[in-house]
Amino acid sequence: HVPSIDTGDSASVELRHAMEALRVSEDRYRRLFESIDQGFCLIEVMFEDARAVDYRFLEVNPAFERYTGLTPAVGKRMRELAPTHEEHWFGFYGDVVRTGQPADTILPARALDDRWYQVHAFPFGARGSNRVAVLFEDISSRRRAELALRESEELFRRIANVAPSMLWTATANGETTWLSERWSDYTGQPEHISREQRNRAIHPDDREPTAEAWRRAMKGEEFEVELRLRRHDGAYRWFLVRANPA
């Protein structure tokens, strides 16, 4: 008598083990998917005549709804949820599908409460599925702060450029970060110059005393020095220069 092997039972056990391993893997994926603070969505990009015109949400995590305000989104198209959504979003995701390469960008979404997003997108699934996985962050507050700072700096420069005095800003080591138009008018030098180029406008006999005054200022003393600056025609005139830390 030759003992038989019940291959059916063995296959059944292996199948149950495989299904259990898959379930555990899916549970771990789901916990990770739901716990990450970044927004995530899986989308299917829709094309017309090779142009990306819309996309459908296949999956989203809880942070997605918090960062976009779109709910429920799964199964719906972006143009259905936000009809005025900008074309640059469709073009960006369309390029990811066409190239098969991941991409990063920062884009505004006026239809989503005028928000800004930092986005990382990458192809997902088999080629031809038109699927793109997207990780994103709402950077609206940071972007608005940056824009407000830029506007403030531009306002300062406009005011400074109409002042009769020459105004400037520099780093602690003396590298120029900005010079008013009055500097260029007087010296003939461009606005964007190095420390060495700027110092060439100082009379040679005044350069070391000026440098010493700057070094003392970096230790907490007031920076105030009288020096001669060369005009664009080569003539020198005396100036009183003051600086304050910012």
PDB file of C-alpha atoms in Angstrom:
ATOM      1  CA  HIS A   1       0.000   0.000   0.000  1.00  0.00           C
ATOM      2  CA  VAL A   2       1.397   3.399  -1.037  1.00  0.00           C
ATOM      3  CA  PRO A   3       0.302   6.291   1.218  1.00  0.00           C
ATOM      4  CA  SER A   4      -1.453   9.086  -0.640  1.00  0.00           C
ATOM      5  CA  ILE A   5      -0.949  12.835  -0.154  1.00  0.00           C
ATOM      6  CA  ASP A   6      -4.017  15.028  -0.013  1.00  0.00           C
ATOM      7  CA  THR A   7      -2.834  17.869  -2.256  1.00  0.00           C
ATOM      8  CA  GLY A   8      -6.215  19.490  -2.012  1.00  0.00           C
ATOM      9  CA  ASP A   9      -5.883  20.014   1.759  1.00  0.00           C
ATOM     10  CA  SER A  10      -2.304  21.265   1.366  1.00  0.00           C
ATOM     11  CA  ALA A  11      -3.325  23.764  -1.294  1.00  0.00           C
ATOM     12  CA  SER A  12      -6.225  24.896   0.859  1.00  0.00           C
ATOM     13  CA  VAL A  13      -3.892  25.547   3.809  1.00  0.00           C
ATOM     14  CA  GLU A  14      -1.467  27.490   1.623  1.00  0.00           C
ATOM     15  CA  LEU A  15      -4.321  29.540   0.176  1.00  0.00           C
ATOM     16  CA  ARG A  16      -5.596  30.374   3.670  1.00  0.00           C
ATOM     17  CA  HIS A  17      -2.095  31.416   4.739  1.00  0.00           C
ATOM     18  CA  ALA A  18      -1.704  33.571   1.639  1.00  0.00           C
ATOM     19  CA  MET A  19      -5.086  35.216   2.220  1.00  0.00           C
ATOM     20  CA  GLU A  20      -4.230  35.875   5.866  1.00  0.00           C
ATOM     21  CA  ALA A  21      -0.874  37.396   4.884  1.00  0.00           C
ATOM     22  CA  LEU A  22      -2.675  39.580   2.321  1.00  0.00           C
ATOM     23  CA  ARG A  23      -5.216  40.689   4.926  1.00  0.00           C
ATOM     24  CA  VAL A  24      -2.441  41.616   7.398  1.00  0.00           C
ATOM     25  CA  SER A  25      -0.597  43.472   4.646  1.00  0.00           C
ATOM     26  CA  GLU A  26      -3.749  45.348   3.659  1.00  0.00           C
ATOM     27  CA  ASP A  27      -4.465  46.238   7.308  1.00  0.00           C
ATOM     28  CA  ARG A  28      -0.978  47.669   7.696  1.00  0.00           C
ATOM     29  CA  TYR A  29      -1.329  49.595   4.453  1.00  0.00           C
ATOM     30  CA  ARG A  30      -4.700  50.950   5.537  1.00  0.00           C
ATOM     31  CA  ARG A  31      -3.392  52.091   8.935  1.00  0.00           C
ATOM     32  CA  LEU A  32      -0.455  53.828   7.269  1.00  0.00           C
ATOM     33  CA  PHE A  33      -2.715  55.292   4.591  1.00  0.00           C
ATOM     34  CA  GLU A  34      -5.075  56.770   7.158  1.00  0.00           C
ATOM     35  CA  SER A  35      -2.427  57.990   9.608  1.00  0.00           C
ATOM     36  CA  ILE A  36      -0.096  60.016   7.360  1.00  0.00           C
ATOM     37  CA  ASP A  37      -0.504  63.748   7.770  1.00  0.00           C
ATOM     38  CA  GLN A  38       0.031  64.459   4.079  1.00  0.00           C
ATOM     39  CA  GLY A  39      -2.939  64.405   1.767  1.00  0.00           C
ATOM     40  CA  PHE A  40      -3.045  61.398  -0.545  1.00  0.00           C
ATOM     41  CA  CYS A  41      -5.224  60.478  -3.479  1.00  0.00           C
ATOM     42  CA  LEU A  42      -5.173  57.990  -6.310  1.00  0.00           C
ATOM     43  CA  ILE A  43      -6.619  59.444  -9.500  1.00  0.00           C
ATOM     44  CA  GLU A  44      -7.405  58.308 -13.031  1.00  0.00           C
ATOM     45  CA  VAL A  45      -6.554  61.004 -15.565  1.00  0.00           C
ATOM     46  CA  MET A  46      -9.027  61.469 -18.416  1.00  0.00           C
ATOM     47  CA  PHE A  47      -7.912  62.563 -21.878  1.00  0.00           C
ATOM     48  CA  GLU A  48      -9.563  64.026 -24.953  1.00  0.00           C
ATOM     49  CA  ASP A  49      -7.479  64.224 -28.139  1.00  0.00           C
ATOM     50  CA  ALA A  50      -4.304  63.530 -26.125  1.00  0.00           C
ATOM     51  CA  ARG A  51      -5.071  66.437 -23.784  1.00  0.00           C
ATOM     52  CA  ALA A  52      -5.764  65.855 -20.078  1.00  0.00           C
ATOM     53  CA  VAL A  53      -9.177  67.367 -19.384  1.00  0.00           C
ATOM     54  CA  ASP A  54     -10.253  65.870 -16.042  1.00  0.00           C
ATOM     55  CA  TYR A  55      -9.498  63.191 -13.469  1.00  0.00           C
ATOM     56  CA  ARG A  56     -11.523  60.859 -11.281  1.00  0.00           C
ATOM     57  CA  PHE A  57     -10.734  60.135  -7.626  1.00  0.00           C
ATOM     58  CA  LEU A  58     -10.280  56.422  -6.969  1.00  0.00           C
ATOM     59  CA  GLU A  59      -9.061  56.621  -3.383  1.00  0.00           C
ATOM     60  CA  VAL A  60      -8.376  59.337  -0.811  1.00  0.00           C
ATOM     61  CA  ASN A  61      -7.153  59.426   2.793  1.00  0.00           C
ATOM     62  CA  PRO A  62      -8.648  61.458   5.681  1.00  0.00           C
ATOM     63  CA  ALA A  63      -6.010  64.201   5.294  1.00  0.00           C
ATOM     64  CA  PHE A  64      -7.151  64.682   1.694  1.00  0.00           C
ATOM     65  CA  GLU A  65     -10.578  65.836   2.835  1.00  0.00           C
ATOM     66  CA  ARG A  66      -9.056  68.071   5.509  1.00  0.00           C
ATOM     67  CA  TYR A  67      -6.696  69.779   3.056  1.00  0.00           C
ATOM     68  CA  THR A  68      -9.121  70.162   0.144  1.00  0.00           C
ATOM     69  CA  GLY A  69     -12.608  70.355   1.627  1.00  0.00           C
ATOM     70  CA  LEU A  70     -13.761  67.931  -1.104  1.00  0.00           C
ATOM     71  CA  THR A  71     -16.103  65.326   0.358  1.00  0.00           C
ATOM     72  CA  PRO A  72     -17.149  62.804  -0.654  1.00  0.00           C
ATOM     73  CA  ALA A  73     -14.653  62.612  -3.487  1.00  0.00           C
ATOM     74  CA  VAL A  74     -14.169  58.918  -4.309  1.00  0.00           C
ATOM     75  CA  GLY A  75     -15.781  58.040  -7.626  1.00  0.00           C
ATOM     76  CA  LYS A  76     -16.273  61.673  -8.626  1.00  0.00           C
ATOM     77  CA  ARG A  77     -14.483  63.805 -11.210  1.00  0.00           C
ATOM     78  CA  MET A  78     -12.577  66.958 -10.304  1.00  0.00           C
ATOM     79  CA  ARG A  79     -14.623  69.105 -12.684  1.00  0.00           C
ATOM     80  CA  GLU A  80     -17.747  67.740 -11.033  1.00  0.00           C
ATOM     81  CA  LEU A  81     -16.492  68.786  -7.583  1.00  0.00           C
ATOM     82  CA  ALA A  82     -14.832  72.059  -8.643  1.00  0.00           C
ATOM     83  CA  PRO A  83     -15.918  73.176 -12.145  1.00  0.00           C
ATOM     84  CA  THR A  84     -13.532  76.172 -12.172  1.00  0.00           C
ATOM     85  CA  HIS A  85     -10.430  74.193 -11.168  1.00  0.00           C
ATOM     86  CA  GLU A  86      -7.420  75.553 -13.077  1.00  0.00           C
ATOM     87  CA  GLU A  87      -6.140  73.916 -16.257  1.00  0.00           C
ATOM     88  CA  HIS A  88      -2.585  73.681 -14.910  1.00  0.00           C
ATOM     89  CA  TRP A  89      -3.643  70.830 -12.611  1.00  0.00           C
ATOM     90  CA  PHE A  90      -4.918  68.704 -15.491  1.00  0.00           C
ATOM     91  CA  GLY A  91      -1.819  69.460 -17.544  1.00  0.00           C
ATOM     92  CA  PHE A  92       0.496  68.544 -14.655  1.00  0.00           C
ATOM     93  CA  TYR A  93      -1.105  65.145 -14.035  1.00  0.00           C
ATOM     94  CA  GLY A  94      -1.390  64.518 -17.776  1.00  0.00           C
ATOM     95  CA  ASP A  95       2.361  65.014 -18.126  1.00  0.00           C
ATOM     96  CA  VAL A  96       3.003  62.443 -15.379  1.00  0.00           C
ATOM     97  CA  VAL A  97       0.913  59.902 -17.294  1.00  0.00           C
ATOM     98  CA  ARG A  98       2.522  60.688 -20.660  1.00  0.00           C
ATOM     99  CA  THR A  99       6.130  60.649 -19.441  1.00  0.00           C
ATOM    100  CA  GLY A 100       5.762  57.867 -16.907  1.00  0.00           C
ATOM    101  CA  GLN A 101       7.975  59.921 -14.593  1.00  0.00           C
ATOM    102  CA  PRO A 102       7.306  61.319 -11.094  1.00  0.00           C
ATOM    103  CA  ALA A 103       7.108  65.102 -10.779  1.00  0.00           C
ATOM    104  CA  ASP A 104       6.975  67.825  -8.105  1.00  0.00           C
ATOM    105  CA  THR A 105       5.349  71.218  -8.242  1.00  0.00           C
ATOM    106  CA  ILE A 106       3.756  74.038  -6.265  1.00  0.00           C
ATOM    107  CA  LEU A 107       0.407  75.176  -7.638  1.00  0.00           C
ATOM    108  CA  PRO A 108      -2.517  77.366  -6.570  1.00  0.00           C
ATOM    109  CA  ALA A 109      -6.086  76.072  -6.398  1.00  0.00           C
ATOM    110  CA  ARG A 110      -8.349  79.109  -6.455  1.00  0.00           C
ATOM    111  CA  ALA A 111     -11.517  76.986  -6.489  1.00  0.00           C
ATOM    112  CA  LEU A 112     -10.477  75.275  -3.239  1.00  0.00           C
ATOM    113  CA  ASP A 113     -10.723  78.336  -0.995  1.00  0.00           C
ATOM    114  CA  ASP A 114      -7.743  79.965  -2.728  1.00  0.00           C
ATOM    115  CA  ARG A 115      -5.214  77.458  -1.404  1.00  0.00           C
ATOM    116  CA  TRP A 116      -1.657  76.588  -2.440  1.00  0.00           C
ATOM    117  CA  TYR A 117      -0.330  73.031  -2.568  1.00  0.00           C
ATOM    118  CA  GLN A 118       3.077  71.402  -2.740  1.00  0.00           C
ATOM    119  CA  VAL A 119       2.532  68.261  -4.782  1.00  0.00           C
ATOM    120  CA  HIS A 120       4.462  65.053  -5.514  1.00  0.00           C
ATOM    121  CA  ALA A 121       2.845  62.863  -8.188  1.00  0.00           C
ATOM    122  CA  PHE A 122       3.983  59.540  -9.651  1.00  0.00           C
ATOM    123  CA  PRO A 123       2.575  56.949 -12.079  1.00  0.00           C
ATOM    124  CA  PHE A 124       0.674  54.116 -10.427  1.00  0.00           C
ATOM    125  CA  GLY A 125      -0.235  50.723 -11.844  1.00  0.00           C
ATOM    126  CA  ALA A 126       0.251  49.316 -15.319  1.00  0.00           C
ATOM    127  CA  ARG A 127       1.197  51.649 -18.147  1.00  0.00           C
ATOM    128  CA  GLY A 128      -1.933  52.731 -19.952  1.00  0.00           C
ATOM    129  CA  SER A 129      -4.061  52.736 -16.795  1.00  0.00           C
ATOM    130  CA  ASN A 130      -3.728  56.547 -16.636  1.00  0.00           C
ATOM    131  CA  ARG A 131      -3.486  56.313 -12.875  1.00  0.00           C
ATOM    132  CA  VAL A 132      -1.456  58.746 -10.788  1.00  0.00           C
ATOM    133  CA  ALA A 133      -0.761  58.624  -7.047  1.00  0.00           C
ATOM    134  CA  VAL A 134      -0.523  62.040  -5.414  1.00  0.00           C
ATOM    135  CA  LEU A 135       0.981  63.169  -2.113  1.00  0.00           C
ATOM    136  CA  PHE A 136       0.413  66.808  -1.235  1.00  0.00           C
ATOM    137  CA  GLU A 137       0.584  69.407   1.516  1.00  0.00           C
ATOM    138  CA  ASP A 138      -1.433  72.559   2.045  1.00  0.00           C
ATOM    139  CA  ILE A 139       1.187  75.337   2.156  1.00  0.00           C
ATOM    140  CA  SER A 140      -1.265  78.230   1.899  1.00  0.00           C
ATOM    141  CA  SER A 141      -0.201  79.926   5.143  1.00  0.00           C
ATOM    142  CA  ARG A 142       3.489  79.722   4.247  1.00  0.00           C
ATOM    143  CA  ARG A 143       2.851  80.925   0.708  1.00  0.00           C
ATOM    144  CA  ARG A 144       0.778  83.881   1.865  1.00  0.00           C
ATOM    145  CA  ALA A 145       3.485  84.818   4.378  1.00  0.00           C
ATOM    146  CA  GLU A 146       6.093  84.675   1.596  1.00  0.00           C
ATOM    147  CA  LEU A 147       3.942  86.823  -0.693  1.00  0.00           C
ATOM    148  CA  ALA A 148       3.257  89.316   2.112  1.00  0.00           C
ATOM    149  CA  LEU A 149       6.993  89.553   2.853  1.00  0.00           C
ATOM    150  CA  ARG A 150       7.761  90.069  -0.829  1.00  0.00           C
ATOM    151  CA  GLU A 151       5.147  92.809  -1.084  1.00  0.00           C
ATOM    152  CA  SER A 152       6.546  94.438   2.058  1.00  0.00           C
ATOM    153  CA  GLU A 153      10.073  94.340   0.646  1.00  0.00           C
ATOM    154  CA  GLU A 154       8.907  95.782  -2.662  1.00  0.00           C
ATOM    155  CA  LEU A 155       7.101  98.600  -0.838  1.00  0.00           C
ATOM    156  CA  PHE A 156      10.231  99.330   1.214  1.00  0.00           C
ATOM    157  CA  ARG A 157      12.357  99.476  -1.929  1.00  0.00           C
ATOM    158  CA  ARG A 158       9.948 101.805  -3.708  1.00  0.00           C
ATOM    159  CA  ILE A 159       9.993 104.169  -0.718  1.00  0.00           C
ATOM    160  CA  ALA A 160      13.770 103.858  -0.292  1.00  0.00           C
ATOM    161  CA  ASN A 161      14.427 104.570  -3.951  1.00  0.00           C
ATOM    162  CA  VAL A 162      12.703 107.957  -3.774  1.00  0.00           C
ATOM    163  CA  ALA A 163      14.611 108.970  -0.622  1.00  0.00           C
ATOM    164  CA  PRO A 164      17.456 111.459  -1.192  1.00  0.00           C
ATOM    165  CA  SER A 165      19.937 109.363   0.831  1.00  0.00           C
ATOM    166  CA  MET A 166      21.741 106.247  -0.400  1.00  0.00           C
ATOM    167  CA  LEU A 167      20.279 103.265   1.424  1.00  0.00           C
ATOM    168  CA  TRP A 168      21.557  99.699   1.533  1.00  0.00           C
ATOM    169  CA  THR A 169      21.343  96.371   3.334  1.00  0.00           C
ATOM    170  CA  ALA A 170      24.101  93.855   3.967  1.00  0.00           C
ATOM    171  CA  THR A 171      24.807  90.605   5.798  1.00  0.00           C
ATOM    172  CA  ALA A 172      26.910  90.433   8.969  1.00  0.00           C
ATOM    173  CA  ASN A 173      30.050  89.763   6.907  1.00  0.00           C
ATOM    174  CA  GLY A 174      29.414  92.841   4.801  1.00  0.00           C
ATOM    175  CA  GLU A 175      28.030  91.196   1.663  1.00  0.00           C
ATOM    176  CA  THR A 176      25.591  93.558  -0.013  1.00  0.00           C
ATOM    177  CA  THR A 177      22.037  92.296  -0.326  1.00  0.00           C
ATOM    178  CA  TRP A 178      20.474  95.487  -1.698  1.00  0.00           C
ATOM    179  CA  LEU A 179      21.495  98.997  -2.764  1.00  0.00           C
ATOM    180  CA  SER A 180      19.085 101.813  -3.525  1.00  0.00           C
ATOM    181  CA  GLU A 181      18.979 103.453  -6.924  1.00  0.00           C
ATOM    182  CA  ARG A 182      20.732 106.487  -5.449  1.00  0.00           C
ATOM    183  CA  TRP A 183      23.891 104.373  -5.101  1.00  0.00           C
ATOM    184  CA  SER A 184      23.846 103.496  -8.775  1.00  0.00           C
ATOM    185  CA  ASP A 185      23.069 107.089  -9.744  1.00  0.00           C
ATOM    186  CA  TYR A 186      26.054 108.366  -7.767  1.00  0.00           C
ATOM    187  CA  THR A 187      28.697 105.657  -8.273  1.00  0.00           C
ATOM    188  CA  GLY A 188      27.644 104.291 -11.642  1.00  0.00           C
ATOM    189  CA  GLN A 189      27.776 100.766 -10.179  1.00  0.00           C
ATOM    190  CA  PRO A 190      24.880  98.342 -10.728  1.00  0.00           C
ATOM    191  CA  GLU A 191      22.565  97.432  -7.856  1.00  0.00           C
ATOM    192  CA  HIS A 192      23.705  93.800  -7.622  1.00  0.00           C
ATOM    193  CA  ILE A 193      27.420  93.847  -6.783  1.00  0.00           C
ATOM    194  CA  SER A 194      29.794  92.010  -4.473  1.00  0.00           C
ATOM    195  CA  ARG A 195      31.346  93.447  -1.324  1.00  0.00           C
ATOM    196  CA  GLU A 196      34.679  93.881  -3.141  1.00  0.00           C
ATOM    197  CA  GLN A 197      33.060  95.760  -6.015  1.00  0.00           C
ATOM    198  CA  ARG A 198      31.176  98.014  -3.628  1.00  0.00           C
ATOM    199  CA  ASN A 199      34.297  98.769  -1.587  1.00  0.00           C
ATOM    200  CA  ARG A 200      36.116  99.973  -4.694  1.00  0.00           C
ATOM    201  CA  ALA A 201      33.943 103.071  -4.518  1.00  0.00           C
ATOM    202  CA  ILE A 202      35.453 103.888  -1.082  1.00  0.00           C
ATOM    203  CA  HIS A 203      38.613 105.984  -1.076  1.00  0.00           C
ATOM    204  CA  PRO A 204      41.632 103.684  -0.502  1.00  0.00           C
ATOM    205  CA  ASP A 205      42.635 105.615   2.635  1.00  0.00           C
ATOM    206  CA  ASP A 206      39.159 105.139   4.141  1.00  0.00           C
ATOM    207  CA  ARG A 207      38.701 101.417   3.516  1.00  0.00           C
ATOM    208  CA  GLU A 208      40.496 100.041   6.590  1.00  0.00           C
ATOM    209  CA  PRO A 209      38.918 102.552   9.037  1.00  0.00           C
ATOM    210  CA  THR A 210      35.533 101.639   7.575  1.00  0.00           C
ATOM    211  CA  ALA A 211      36.234  97.920   7.916  1.00  0.00           C
ATOM    212  CA  GLU A 212      37.340  98.414  11.528  1.00  0.00           C
ATOM    213  CA  ALA A 213      34.153 100.363  12.290  1.00  0.00           C
ATOM    214  CA  TRP A 214      32.141  97.505  10.812  1.00  0.00           C
ATOM    215  CA  ARG A 215      33.963  94.933  12.951  1.00  0.00           C
ATOM    216  CA  ARG A 216      33.217  96.971  16.085  1.00  0.00           C
ATOM    217  CA  ALA A 217      29.593  97.253  15.026  1.00  0.00           C
ATOM    218  CA  MET A 218      29.385  93.460  14.831  1.00  0.00           C
ATOM    219  CA  LYS A 219      30.382  93.459  18.526  1.00  0.00           C
ATOM    220  CA  GLY A 220      27.534  95.758  19.437  1.00  0.00           C
ATOM    221  CA  GLU A 221      28.877  99.273  18.852  1.00  0.00           C
ATOM    222  CA  GLU A 222      27.049 101.791  16.699  1.00  0.00           C
ATOM    223  CA  PHE A 223      28.273 101.906  13.112  1.00  0.00           C
ATOM    224  CA  GLU A 224      29.003 105.491  12.137  1.00  0.00           C
ATOM    225  CA  VAL A 225      31.872 106.534   9.926  1.00  0.00           C
ATOM    226  CA  GLU A 226      32.859 109.400   7.657  1.00  0.00           C
ATOM    227  CA  LEU A 227      34.324 108.303   4.360  1.00  0.00           C
ATOM    228  CA  ARG A 228      34.896 109.419   0.792  1.00  0.00           C
ATOM    229  CA  LEU A 229      32.978 107.789  -2.059  1.00  0.00           C
ATOM    230  CA  ARG A 230      34.015 107.996  -5.693  1.00  0.00           C
ATOM    231  CA  ARG A 231      31.409 109.480  -7.989  1.00  0.00           C
ATOM    232  CA  HIS A 232      30.808 107.990 -11.438  1.00  0.00           C
ATOM    233  CA  ASP A 233      33.031 110.707 -12.957  1.00  0.00           C
ATOM    234  CA  GLY A 234      35.957 109.821 -10.640  1.00  0.00           C
ATOM    235  CA  ALA A 235      35.542 112.675  -8.132  1.00  0.00           C
ATOM    236  CA  TYR A 236      35.374 111.892  -4.386  1.00  0.00           C
ATOM    237  CA  ARG A 237      32.889 113.411  -1.953  1.00  0.00           C
ATOM    238  CA  TRP A 238      32.596 112.996   1.810  1.00  0.00           C
ATOM    239  CA  PHE A 239      29.674 111.060   3.316  1.00  0.00           C
ATOM    240  CA  LEU A 240      28.488 110.231   6.815  1.00  0.00           C
ATOM    241  CA  VAL A 241      27.467 106.569   6.883  1.00  0.00           C
ATOM    242  CA  ARG A 242      25.338 105.022   9.601  1.00  0.00           C
ATOM    243  CA  ALA A 243      23.995 101.474   9.949  1.00  0.00           C
ATOM    244  CA  ASN A 244      21.688  99.660  12.352  1.00  0.00           C
ATOM    245  CA  PRO A 245      21.304  95.902  12.868  1.00  0.00           C
ATOM    246  CA  ALA A 246      18.026  94.451  11.643  1.00  0.00           C
TER     247      ALA A 246
END
